[in-house]
PDB file of C-alpha atoms in Angstrom:
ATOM      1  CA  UNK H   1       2.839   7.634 -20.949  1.00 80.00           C
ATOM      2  CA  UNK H   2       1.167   5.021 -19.278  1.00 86.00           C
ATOM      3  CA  UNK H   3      -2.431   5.543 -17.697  1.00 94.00           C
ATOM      4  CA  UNK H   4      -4.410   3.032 -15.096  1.00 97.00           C
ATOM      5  CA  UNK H   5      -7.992   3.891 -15.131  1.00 97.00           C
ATOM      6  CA  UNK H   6     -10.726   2.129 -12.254  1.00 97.00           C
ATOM      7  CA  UNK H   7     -13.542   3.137 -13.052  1.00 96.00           C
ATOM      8  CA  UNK H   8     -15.732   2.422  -9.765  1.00 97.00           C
ATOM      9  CA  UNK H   9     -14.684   4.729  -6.901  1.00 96.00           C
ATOM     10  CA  UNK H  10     -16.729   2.500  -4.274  1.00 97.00           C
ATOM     11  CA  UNK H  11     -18.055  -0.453  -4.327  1.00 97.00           C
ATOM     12  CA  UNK H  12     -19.632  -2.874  -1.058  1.00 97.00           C
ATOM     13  CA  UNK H  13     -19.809  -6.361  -0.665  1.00 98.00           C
ATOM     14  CA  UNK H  14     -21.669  -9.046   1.671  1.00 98.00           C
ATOM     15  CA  UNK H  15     -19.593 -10.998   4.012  1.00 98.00           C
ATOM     16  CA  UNK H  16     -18.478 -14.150   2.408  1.00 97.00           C
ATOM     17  CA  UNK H  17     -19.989 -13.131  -0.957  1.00 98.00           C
ATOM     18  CA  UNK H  18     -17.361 -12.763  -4.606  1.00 98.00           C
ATOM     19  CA  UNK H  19     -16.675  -9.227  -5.388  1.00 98.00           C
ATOM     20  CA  UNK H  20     -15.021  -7.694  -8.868  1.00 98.00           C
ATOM     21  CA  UNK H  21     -13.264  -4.726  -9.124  1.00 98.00           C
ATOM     22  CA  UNK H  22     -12.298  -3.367 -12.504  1.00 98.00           C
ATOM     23  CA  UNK H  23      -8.818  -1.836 -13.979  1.00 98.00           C
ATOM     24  CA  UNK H  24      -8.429  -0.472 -17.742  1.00 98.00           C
ATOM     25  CA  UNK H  25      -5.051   0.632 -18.782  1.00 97.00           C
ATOM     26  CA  UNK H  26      -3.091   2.464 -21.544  1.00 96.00           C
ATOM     27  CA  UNK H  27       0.303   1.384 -22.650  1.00 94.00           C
ATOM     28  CA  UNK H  28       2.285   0.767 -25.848  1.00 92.00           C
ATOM     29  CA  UNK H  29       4.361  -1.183 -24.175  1.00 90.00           C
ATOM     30  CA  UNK H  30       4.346  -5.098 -24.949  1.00 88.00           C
ATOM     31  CA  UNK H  31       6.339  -6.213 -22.025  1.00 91.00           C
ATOM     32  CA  UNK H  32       4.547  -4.937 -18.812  1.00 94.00           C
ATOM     33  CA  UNK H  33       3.786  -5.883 -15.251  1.00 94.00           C
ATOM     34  CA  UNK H  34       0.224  -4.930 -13.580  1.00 96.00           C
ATOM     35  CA  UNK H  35      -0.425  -5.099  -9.565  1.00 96.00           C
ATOM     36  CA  UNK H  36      -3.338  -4.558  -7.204  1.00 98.00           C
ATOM     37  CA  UNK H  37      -2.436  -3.055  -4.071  1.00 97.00           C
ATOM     38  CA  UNK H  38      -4.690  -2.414  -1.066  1.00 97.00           C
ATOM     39  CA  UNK H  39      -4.391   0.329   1.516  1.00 95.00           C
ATOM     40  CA  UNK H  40      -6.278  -0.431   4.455  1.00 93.00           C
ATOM     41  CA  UNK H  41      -6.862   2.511   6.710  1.00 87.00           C
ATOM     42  CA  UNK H  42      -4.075   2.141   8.412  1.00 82.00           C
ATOM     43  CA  UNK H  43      -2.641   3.423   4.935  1.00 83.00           C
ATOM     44  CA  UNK H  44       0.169   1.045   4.451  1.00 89.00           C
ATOM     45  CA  UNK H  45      -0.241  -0.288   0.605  1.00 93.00           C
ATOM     46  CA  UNK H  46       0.389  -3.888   1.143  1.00 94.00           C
ATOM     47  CA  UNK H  47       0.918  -6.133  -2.358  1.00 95.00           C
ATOM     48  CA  UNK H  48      -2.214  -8.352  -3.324  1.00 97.00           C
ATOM     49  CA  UNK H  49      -1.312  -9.653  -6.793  1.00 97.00           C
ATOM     50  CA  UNK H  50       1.247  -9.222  -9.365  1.00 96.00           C
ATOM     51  CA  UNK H  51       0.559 -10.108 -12.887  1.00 96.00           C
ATOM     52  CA  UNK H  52       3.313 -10.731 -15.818  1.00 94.00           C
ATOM     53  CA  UNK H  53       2.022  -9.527 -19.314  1.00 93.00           C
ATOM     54  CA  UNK H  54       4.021 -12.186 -20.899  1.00 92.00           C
ATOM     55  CA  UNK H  55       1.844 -14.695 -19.149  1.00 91.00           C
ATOM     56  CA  UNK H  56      -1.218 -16.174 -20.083  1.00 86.00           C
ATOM     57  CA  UNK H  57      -2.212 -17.790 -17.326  1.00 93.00           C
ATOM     58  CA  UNK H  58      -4.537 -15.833 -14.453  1.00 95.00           C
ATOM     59  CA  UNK H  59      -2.322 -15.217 -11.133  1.00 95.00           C
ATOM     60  CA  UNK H  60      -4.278 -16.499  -8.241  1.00 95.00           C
ATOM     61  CA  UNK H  61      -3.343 -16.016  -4.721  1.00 95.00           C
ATOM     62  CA  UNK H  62      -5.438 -17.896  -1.947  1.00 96.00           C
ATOM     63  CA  UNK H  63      -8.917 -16.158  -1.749  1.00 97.00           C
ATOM     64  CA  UNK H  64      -7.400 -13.292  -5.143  1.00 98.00           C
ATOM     65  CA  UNK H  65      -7.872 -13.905  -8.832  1.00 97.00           C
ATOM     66  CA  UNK H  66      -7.402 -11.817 -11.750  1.00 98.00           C
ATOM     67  CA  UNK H  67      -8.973 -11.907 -15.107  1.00 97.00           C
ATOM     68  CA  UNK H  68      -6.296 -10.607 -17.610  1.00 97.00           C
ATOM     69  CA  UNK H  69      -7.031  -9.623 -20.824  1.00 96.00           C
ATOM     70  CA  UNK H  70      -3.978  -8.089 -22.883  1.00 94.00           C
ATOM     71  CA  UNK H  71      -5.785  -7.665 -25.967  1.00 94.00           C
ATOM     72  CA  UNK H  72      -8.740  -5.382 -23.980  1.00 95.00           C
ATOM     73  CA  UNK H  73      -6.031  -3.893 -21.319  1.00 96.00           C
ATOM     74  CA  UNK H  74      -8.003  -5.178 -18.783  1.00 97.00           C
ATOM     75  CA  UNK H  75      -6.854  -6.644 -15.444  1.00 97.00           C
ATOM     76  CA  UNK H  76     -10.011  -7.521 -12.679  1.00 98.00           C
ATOM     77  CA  UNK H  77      -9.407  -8.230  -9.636  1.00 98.00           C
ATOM     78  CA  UNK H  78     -12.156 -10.775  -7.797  1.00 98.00           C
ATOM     79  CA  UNK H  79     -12.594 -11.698  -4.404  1.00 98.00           C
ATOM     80  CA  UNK H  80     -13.801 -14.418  -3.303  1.00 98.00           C
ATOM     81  CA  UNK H  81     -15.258 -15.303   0.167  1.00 98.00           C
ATOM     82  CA  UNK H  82     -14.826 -11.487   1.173  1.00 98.00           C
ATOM     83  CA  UNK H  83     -14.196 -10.931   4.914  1.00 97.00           C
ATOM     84  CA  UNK H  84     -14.309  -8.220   6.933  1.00 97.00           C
ATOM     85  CA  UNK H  85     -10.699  -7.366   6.658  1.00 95.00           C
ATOM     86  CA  UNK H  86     -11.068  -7.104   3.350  1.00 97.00           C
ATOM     87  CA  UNK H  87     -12.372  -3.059   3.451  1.00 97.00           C
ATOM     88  CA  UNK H  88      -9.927  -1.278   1.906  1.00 97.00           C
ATOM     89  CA  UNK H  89      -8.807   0.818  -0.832  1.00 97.00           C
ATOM     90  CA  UNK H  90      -7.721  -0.986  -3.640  1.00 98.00           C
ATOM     91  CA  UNK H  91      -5.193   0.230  -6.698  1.00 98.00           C
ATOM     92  CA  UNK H  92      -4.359  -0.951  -9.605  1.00 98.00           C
ATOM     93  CA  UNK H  93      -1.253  -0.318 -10.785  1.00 97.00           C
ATOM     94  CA  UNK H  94       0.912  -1.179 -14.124  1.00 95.00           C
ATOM     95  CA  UNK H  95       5.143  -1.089 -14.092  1.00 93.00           C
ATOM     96  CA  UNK H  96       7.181  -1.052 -17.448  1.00 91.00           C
ATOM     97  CA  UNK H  97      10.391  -3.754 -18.057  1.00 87.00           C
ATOM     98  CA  UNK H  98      12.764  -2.404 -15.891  1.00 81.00           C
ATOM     99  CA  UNK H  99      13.512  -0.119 -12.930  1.00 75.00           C
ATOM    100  CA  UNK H 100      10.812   1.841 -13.239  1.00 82.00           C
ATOM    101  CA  UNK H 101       7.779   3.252 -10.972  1.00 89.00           C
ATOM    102  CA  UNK H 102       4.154   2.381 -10.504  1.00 93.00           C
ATOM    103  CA  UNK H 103       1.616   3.577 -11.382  1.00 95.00           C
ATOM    104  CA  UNK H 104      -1.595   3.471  -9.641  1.00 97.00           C
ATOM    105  CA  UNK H 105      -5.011   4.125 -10.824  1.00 97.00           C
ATOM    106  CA  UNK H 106      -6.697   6.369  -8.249  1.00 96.00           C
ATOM    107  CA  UNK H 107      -8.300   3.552  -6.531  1.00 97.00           C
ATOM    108  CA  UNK H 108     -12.048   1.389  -5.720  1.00 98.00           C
ATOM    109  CA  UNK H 109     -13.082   1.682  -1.851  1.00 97.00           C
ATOM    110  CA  UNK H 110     -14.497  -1.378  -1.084  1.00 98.00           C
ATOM    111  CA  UNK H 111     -16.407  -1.977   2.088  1.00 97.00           C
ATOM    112  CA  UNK H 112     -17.323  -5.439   3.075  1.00 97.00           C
ATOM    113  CA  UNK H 113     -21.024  -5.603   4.832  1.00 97.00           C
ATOM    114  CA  UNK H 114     -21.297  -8.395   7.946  1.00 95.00           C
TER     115      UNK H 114
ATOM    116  CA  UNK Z   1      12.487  -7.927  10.870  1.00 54.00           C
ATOM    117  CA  UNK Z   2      10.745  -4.988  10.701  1.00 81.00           C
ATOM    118  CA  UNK Z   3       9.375  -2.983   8.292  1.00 93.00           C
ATOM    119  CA  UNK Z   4       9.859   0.293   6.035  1.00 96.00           C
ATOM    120  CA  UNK Z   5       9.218   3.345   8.625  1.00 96.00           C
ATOM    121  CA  UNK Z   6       8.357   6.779   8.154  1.00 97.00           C
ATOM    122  CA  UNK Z   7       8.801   9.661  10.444  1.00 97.00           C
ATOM    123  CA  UNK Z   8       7.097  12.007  11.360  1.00 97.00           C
ATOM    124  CA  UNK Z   9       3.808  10.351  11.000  1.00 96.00           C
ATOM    125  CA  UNK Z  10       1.536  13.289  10.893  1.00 97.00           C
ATOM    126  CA  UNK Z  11       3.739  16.778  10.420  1.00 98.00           C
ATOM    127  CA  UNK Z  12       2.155  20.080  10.224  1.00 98.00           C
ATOM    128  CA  UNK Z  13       3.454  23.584   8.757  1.00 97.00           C
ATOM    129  CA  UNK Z  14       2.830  26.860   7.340  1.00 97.00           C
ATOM    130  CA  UNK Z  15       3.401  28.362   4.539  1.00 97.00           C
ATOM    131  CA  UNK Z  16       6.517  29.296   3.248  1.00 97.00           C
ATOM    132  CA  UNK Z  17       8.213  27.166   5.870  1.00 98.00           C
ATOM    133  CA  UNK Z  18      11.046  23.992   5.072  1.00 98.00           C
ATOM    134  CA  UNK Z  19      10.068  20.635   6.071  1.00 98.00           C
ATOM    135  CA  UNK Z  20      12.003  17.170   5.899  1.00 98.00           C
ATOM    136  CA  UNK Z  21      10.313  13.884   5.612  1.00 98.00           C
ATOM    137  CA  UNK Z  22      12.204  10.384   6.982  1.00 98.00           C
ATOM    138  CA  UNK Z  23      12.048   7.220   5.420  1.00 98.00           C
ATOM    139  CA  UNK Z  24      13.677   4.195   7.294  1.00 98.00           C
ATOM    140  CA  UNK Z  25      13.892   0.966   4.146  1.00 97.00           C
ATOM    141  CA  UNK Z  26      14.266  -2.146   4.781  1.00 96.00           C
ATOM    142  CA  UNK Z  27      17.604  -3.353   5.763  1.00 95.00           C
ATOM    143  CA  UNK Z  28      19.325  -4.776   2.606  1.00 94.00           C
ATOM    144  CA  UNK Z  29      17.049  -2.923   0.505  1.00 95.00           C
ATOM    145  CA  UNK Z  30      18.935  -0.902  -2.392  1.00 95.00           C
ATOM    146  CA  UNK Z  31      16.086   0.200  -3.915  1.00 95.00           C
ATOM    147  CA  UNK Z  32      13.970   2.943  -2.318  1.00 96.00           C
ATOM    148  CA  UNK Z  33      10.272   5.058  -4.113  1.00 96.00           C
ATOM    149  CA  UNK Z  34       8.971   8.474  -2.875  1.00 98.00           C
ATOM    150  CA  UNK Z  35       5.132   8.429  -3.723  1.00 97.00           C
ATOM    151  CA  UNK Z  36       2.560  11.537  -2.751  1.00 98.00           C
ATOM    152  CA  UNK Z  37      -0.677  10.527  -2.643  1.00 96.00           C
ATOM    153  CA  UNK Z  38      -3.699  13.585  -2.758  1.00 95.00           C
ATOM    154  CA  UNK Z  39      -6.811  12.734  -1.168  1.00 92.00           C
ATOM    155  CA  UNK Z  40      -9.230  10.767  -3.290  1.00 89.00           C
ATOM    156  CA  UNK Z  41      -5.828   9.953  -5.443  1.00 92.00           C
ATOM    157  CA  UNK Z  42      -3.656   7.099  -6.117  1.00 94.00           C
ATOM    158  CA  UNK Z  43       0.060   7.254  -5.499  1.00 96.00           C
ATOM    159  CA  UNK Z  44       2.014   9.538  -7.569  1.00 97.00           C
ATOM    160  CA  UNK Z  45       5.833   8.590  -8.432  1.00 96.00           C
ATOM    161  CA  UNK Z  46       8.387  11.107  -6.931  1.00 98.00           C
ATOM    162  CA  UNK Z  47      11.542  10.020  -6.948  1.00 97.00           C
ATOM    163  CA  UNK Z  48      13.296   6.356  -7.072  1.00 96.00           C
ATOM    164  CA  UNK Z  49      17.091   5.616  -5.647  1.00 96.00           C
ATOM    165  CA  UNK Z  50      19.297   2.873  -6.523  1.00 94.00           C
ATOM    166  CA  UNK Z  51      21.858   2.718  -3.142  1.00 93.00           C
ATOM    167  CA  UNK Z  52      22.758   6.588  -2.893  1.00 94.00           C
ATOM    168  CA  UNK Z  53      21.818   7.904  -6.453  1.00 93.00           C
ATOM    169  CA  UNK Z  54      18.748   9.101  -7.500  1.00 93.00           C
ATOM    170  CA  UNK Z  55      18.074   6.626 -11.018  1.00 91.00           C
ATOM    171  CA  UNK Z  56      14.867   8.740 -11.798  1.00 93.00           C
ATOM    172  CA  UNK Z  57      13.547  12.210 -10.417  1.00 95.00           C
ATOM    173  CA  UNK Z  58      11.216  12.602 -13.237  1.00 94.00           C
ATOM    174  CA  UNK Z  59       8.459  13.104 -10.501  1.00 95.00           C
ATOM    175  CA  UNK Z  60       9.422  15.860  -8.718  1.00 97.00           C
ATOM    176  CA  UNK Z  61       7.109  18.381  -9.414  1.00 95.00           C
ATOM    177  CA  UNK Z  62       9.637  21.158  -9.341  1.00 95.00           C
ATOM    178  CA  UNK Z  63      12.989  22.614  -7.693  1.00 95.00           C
ATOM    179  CA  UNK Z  64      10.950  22.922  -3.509  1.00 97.00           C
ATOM    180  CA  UNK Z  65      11.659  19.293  -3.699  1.00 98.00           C
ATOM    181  CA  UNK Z  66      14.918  17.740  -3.149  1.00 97.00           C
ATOM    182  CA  UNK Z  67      15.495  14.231  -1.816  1.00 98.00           C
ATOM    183  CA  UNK Z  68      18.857  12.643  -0.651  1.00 97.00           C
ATOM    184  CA  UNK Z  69      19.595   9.002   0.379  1.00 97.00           C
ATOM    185  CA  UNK Z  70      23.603   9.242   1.707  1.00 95.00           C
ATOM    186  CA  UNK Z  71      24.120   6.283   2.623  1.00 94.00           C
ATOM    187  CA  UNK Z  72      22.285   4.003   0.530  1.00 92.00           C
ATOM    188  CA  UNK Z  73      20.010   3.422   3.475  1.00 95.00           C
ATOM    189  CA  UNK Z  74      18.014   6.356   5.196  1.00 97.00           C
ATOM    190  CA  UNK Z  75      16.451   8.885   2.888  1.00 98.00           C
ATOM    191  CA  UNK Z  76      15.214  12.271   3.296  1.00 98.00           C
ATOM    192  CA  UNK Z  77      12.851  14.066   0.860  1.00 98.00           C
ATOM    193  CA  UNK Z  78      13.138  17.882   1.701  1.00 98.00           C
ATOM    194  CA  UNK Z  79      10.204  20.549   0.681  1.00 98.00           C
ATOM    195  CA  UNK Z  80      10.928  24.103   0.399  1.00 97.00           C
ATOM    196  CA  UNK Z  81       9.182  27.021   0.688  1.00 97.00           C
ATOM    197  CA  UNK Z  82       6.000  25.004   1.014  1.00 98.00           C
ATOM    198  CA  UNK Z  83       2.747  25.619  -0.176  1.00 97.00           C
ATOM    199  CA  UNK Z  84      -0.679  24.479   0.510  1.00 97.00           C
ATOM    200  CA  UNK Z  85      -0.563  22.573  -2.584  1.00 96.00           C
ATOM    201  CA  UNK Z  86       1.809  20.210  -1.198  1.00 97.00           C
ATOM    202  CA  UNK Z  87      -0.820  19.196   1.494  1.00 98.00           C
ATOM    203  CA  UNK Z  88      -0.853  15.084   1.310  1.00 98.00           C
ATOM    204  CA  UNK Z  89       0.611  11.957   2.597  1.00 97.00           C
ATOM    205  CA  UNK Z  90       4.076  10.831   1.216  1.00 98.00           C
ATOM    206  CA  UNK Z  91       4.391   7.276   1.008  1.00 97.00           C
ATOM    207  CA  UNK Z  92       8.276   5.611   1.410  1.00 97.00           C
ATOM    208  CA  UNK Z  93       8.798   2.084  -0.930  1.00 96.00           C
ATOM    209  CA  UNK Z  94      11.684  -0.262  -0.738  1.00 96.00           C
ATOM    210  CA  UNK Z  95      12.392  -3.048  -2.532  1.00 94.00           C
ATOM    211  CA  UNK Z  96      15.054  -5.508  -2.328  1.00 93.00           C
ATOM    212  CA  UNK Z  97      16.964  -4.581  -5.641  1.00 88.00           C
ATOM    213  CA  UNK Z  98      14.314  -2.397  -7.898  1.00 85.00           C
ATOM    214  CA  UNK Z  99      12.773  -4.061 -10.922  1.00 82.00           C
ATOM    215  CA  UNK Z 100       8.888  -5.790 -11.754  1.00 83.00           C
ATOM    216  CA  UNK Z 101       9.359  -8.727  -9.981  1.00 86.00           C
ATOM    217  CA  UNK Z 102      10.895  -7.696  -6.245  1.00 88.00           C
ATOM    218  CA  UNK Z 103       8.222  -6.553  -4.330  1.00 90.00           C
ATOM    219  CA  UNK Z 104       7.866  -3.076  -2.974  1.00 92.00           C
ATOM    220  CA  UNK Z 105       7.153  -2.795   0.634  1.00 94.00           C
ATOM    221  CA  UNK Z 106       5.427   0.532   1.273  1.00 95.00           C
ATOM    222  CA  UNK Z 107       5.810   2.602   5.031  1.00 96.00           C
ATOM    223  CA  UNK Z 108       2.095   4.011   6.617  1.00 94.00           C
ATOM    224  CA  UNK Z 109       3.079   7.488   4.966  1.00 96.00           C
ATOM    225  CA  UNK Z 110       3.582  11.032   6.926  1.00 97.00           C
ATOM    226  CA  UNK Z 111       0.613  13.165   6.175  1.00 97.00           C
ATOM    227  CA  UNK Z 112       1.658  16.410   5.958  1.00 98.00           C
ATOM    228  CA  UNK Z 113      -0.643  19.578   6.483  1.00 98.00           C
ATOM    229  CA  UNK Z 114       0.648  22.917   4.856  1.00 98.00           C
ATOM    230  CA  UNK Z 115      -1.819  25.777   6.844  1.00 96.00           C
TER     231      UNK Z 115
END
């Protein structure tokens, strides 16, 4: 079975300042997709980033950036410029080839500080 | 174009009683996730659909929960003889055709309380 572990249950952040949040995972899989989510409070998940194992190359979307590294299991996700509406929860979460479900880690609150 | 929707959005009960939770996909949308997420938790998998049958119900926890999707559209997860246990908020996903690479587009969840 597949585990995603997040090992910092809150974290806070300066306006406009680069934040890092950390995801470890378990698989024996070689073929494997990993997301971060975030759930405002509003609690609708809404996709941040989606990351192919089979690529080597770092997905980056606008102000988002991962660090993946398939040899550690690790998939970071950074933040850059954080903004207000960036307090959240966020969730990593891993998906096998296939139709298969996520699954999350149980999450990193982050708060962003004006 | 509107979004996945999930009704009620806040549904109380007591013990022992039957509840049914909606969830409204996507139009177009074949594929369709229950999640429950505990407090302080992540999402846990429930159930996934592909059009009107269930492809995986590994996550049902056990036979209180039953989930139906008739018409490949509108699905239903039914609890049982509930129990306080079952206290959280159940999250609806749709995606356009299931797989890594479609996205899943998650409702706001009904939180259900179980006195």
């Amino acid at each position: 079975a597949q585990t995603v572990t997040q090992s910092q249950p809150e974290m806070s952040v300066q306006e406009a300042e680069t934040v890092t949040l950390s995801c470890t995972y378990d698989t024996s899989e070689n073929n494997y997709y990993l997301f971060w989510y975030k759930q405002p409070p509003s609690r609708q998940m809404i996709l941040v980033i989606r990351q192919e194992a089979y690529k080597q190359q770092n997905a980056t979307e606008n102000r988002f950036s991962v660090n993946f590294q398939k040899a550690a299991k690790s998939f970071s996700l950074k933040i850059s410029d954080s903004q207000l509406g960036d307090t959240a929860m966020y969730f990593c979460a891993f998906m096998k080839e296939g139709n298969t479900p996520l699954v999350f880690g149980k999450g990193t609150r982050l708060s962003v500080i004006a | 174009g509107a979004g996945v929707s999930q009704t009620p959005s806040n549904k109380v009960t007591e013990k022992g009683k039957y509840v049914e939770l909606r969830c409204d996909p996507i139009s177009g949308h074949t594929a369709l996730y229950w999640y429950r997420q505990s407090l302080g938790q992540g999402p846990e998998f429930l159930i996934y659909f592909q059009g009107t049958g269930a492809a995986d119900d590994s996550g049902l926890p056990n036979d209180r929960f039953f989930a139906v999707r008739p018409e490949g559209s509108v699905s239903t997860l039914k609890i049982q003889r509930t129990e306080r246990g079952d206290s959280a908020v159940y999250l609806c996903a749709s995606s356009l055709s299931g797989g890594p690479l479609d996205t899943q587009y998650f409702g706001p969840g009904t939180r259900l309380t179980v006195l």
